[in-house]
Amino acid sequence: MDGDLLRPNQRGRERADAARNRARILAAAEELFATRSAQSVTMEDIAKAAGVGRATLYRRYPDRASIATALLDEHERALQEKLLRGDPPLGPGAPPAERLAAFYEAMVDLLERHIHLVLGTEVGRSRFETGAYGFWRAHVRSLLAESSLADPESLTDSLLAPLAPEVFRHQHETLGMETKRIKAALAALARRIL
């Protein structure tokens, strides 16, 4: 689900005007998130850019994070599908260390392409409450368990911490690290841990 609350008609489809409003809201938000920091974009900015009233916006999306989540959902679902059914090493069939290294690489690619959206979805502790984080957490935990580590539960979030969008942005933008270097460091971490 893309975080979008649909208003279906009697046949279960979204009304045409609601679909147009949703598309306008998402297009406006994506543009704003791409050109300004996610924290500086307000719900009023999004409503104004989309040409909809604030009530229309709030009926569909309760906050900025839910809008960013709707935009990011498509990209995260594609990655989830590859983790479940894709070719190794990202998909099943490779040793846990190689799968974790491939997961890190895929997540860095996702962050590089969509950092503006990820920053919009992960505000404070909301990072831990998204469905995607729950999926990533379950995936990493299963790799740790498959490696027969004594307490995979206690290590899971620590292995996801380097993928926090603020960490990636700091490394990439502030410190000037190329994504190739970030990926190599995370792959080394995966192989050392597992």
Short mmCIF file of C-alpha atoms in Angstrom, two decimals, residues 29-30 33-34 36-39 64-76 79 106-128 130 132-133 136 160-169 173:
data_model
loop_
_atom_site.label_atom_id
_atom_site.label_comp_id
_atom_site.label_asym_id
_atom_site.label_seq_id
_atom_site.Cartn_x
_atom_site.Cartn_y
_atom_site.Cartn_z
CA ALA A 29 5.52 16.93 -3.48
CA GLU A 30 8.14 15.10 -5.51
CA PHE A 33 11.29 17.33 -2.10
CA ALA A 34 13.76 17.27 -5.01
CA ARG A 36 14.37 21.74 -1.16
CA SER A 37 15.25 19.90 2.00
CA ALA A 38 12.40 17.65 3.09
CA GLN A 39 12.30 19.33 6.50
CA ARG A 64 4.52 15.20 4.96
CA ALA A 65 6.02 11.80 5.78
CA SER A 66 2.95 9.96 4.45
CA ILE A 67 3.32 11.79 1.12
CA ALA A 68 7.00 10.92 0.85
CA THR A 69 6.15 7.33 1.78
CA ALA A 70 3.64 7.13 -1.07
CA LEU A 71 6.29 8.37 -3.51
CA LEU A 72 8.98 6.04 -2.23
CA ASP A 73 6.75 2.96 -2.03
CA GLU A 74 7.14 1.93 -5.67
CA HIS A 75 10.93 1.87 -5.47
CA GLU A 76 10.97 0.00 -2.18
CA LEU A 79 13.71 -3.92 -4.12
CA ALA A 106 21.03 -1.98 -3.39
CA MET A 107 20.05 0.25 -0.46
CA VAL A 108 22.88 2.69 -1.17
CA ASP A 109 21.66 2.86 -4.78
CA LEU A 110 18.13 3.55 -3.52
CA LEU A 111 19.42 6.26 -1.19
CA GLU A 112 21.50 7.86 -3.91
CA ARG A 113 18.55 8.10 -6.30
CA HIS A 114 15.82 8.96 -3.78
CA ILE A 115 17.49 10.58 -0.75
CA HIS A 116 15.05 13.48 -0.89
CA LEU A 117 12.12 11.09 -0.50
CA VAL A 118 13.76 8.94 2.18
CA LEU A 119 14.55 12.05 4.22
CA GLY A 120 10.89 13.01 3.92
CA THR A 121 9.68 9.63 5.21
CA GLU A 122 12.09 9.14 8.06
CA VAL A 123 11.38 11.91 10.53
CA GLY A 124 12.49 11.07 14.08
CA ARG A 125 11.43 7.65 15.19
CA SER A 126 9.10 7.28 12.20
CA ARG A 127 11.96 5.40 10.51
CA PHE A 128 11.22 2.42 12.74
CA THR A 130 7.47 2.30 8.29
CA ALA A 132 9.70 -0.84 4.55
CA TYR A 133 11.92 -0.63 7.63
CA TRP A 136 14.46 -4.55 5.81
CA LEU A 160 20.66 -1.15 9.48
CA ALA A 161 21.95 2.04 11.16
CA PRO A 162 24.54 2.79 8.42
CA LEU A 163 21.61 3.02 5.99
CA ALA A 164 19.94 5.87 7.85
CA PRO A 165 19.42 8.65 5.31
CA GLU A 166 21.20 11.20 7.50
CA VAL A 167 24.28 8.96 7.64
CA PHE A 168 24.29 8.49 3.87
CA ARG A 169 23.82 12.21 3.22
CA GLU A 173 27.45 15.18 0.61
#
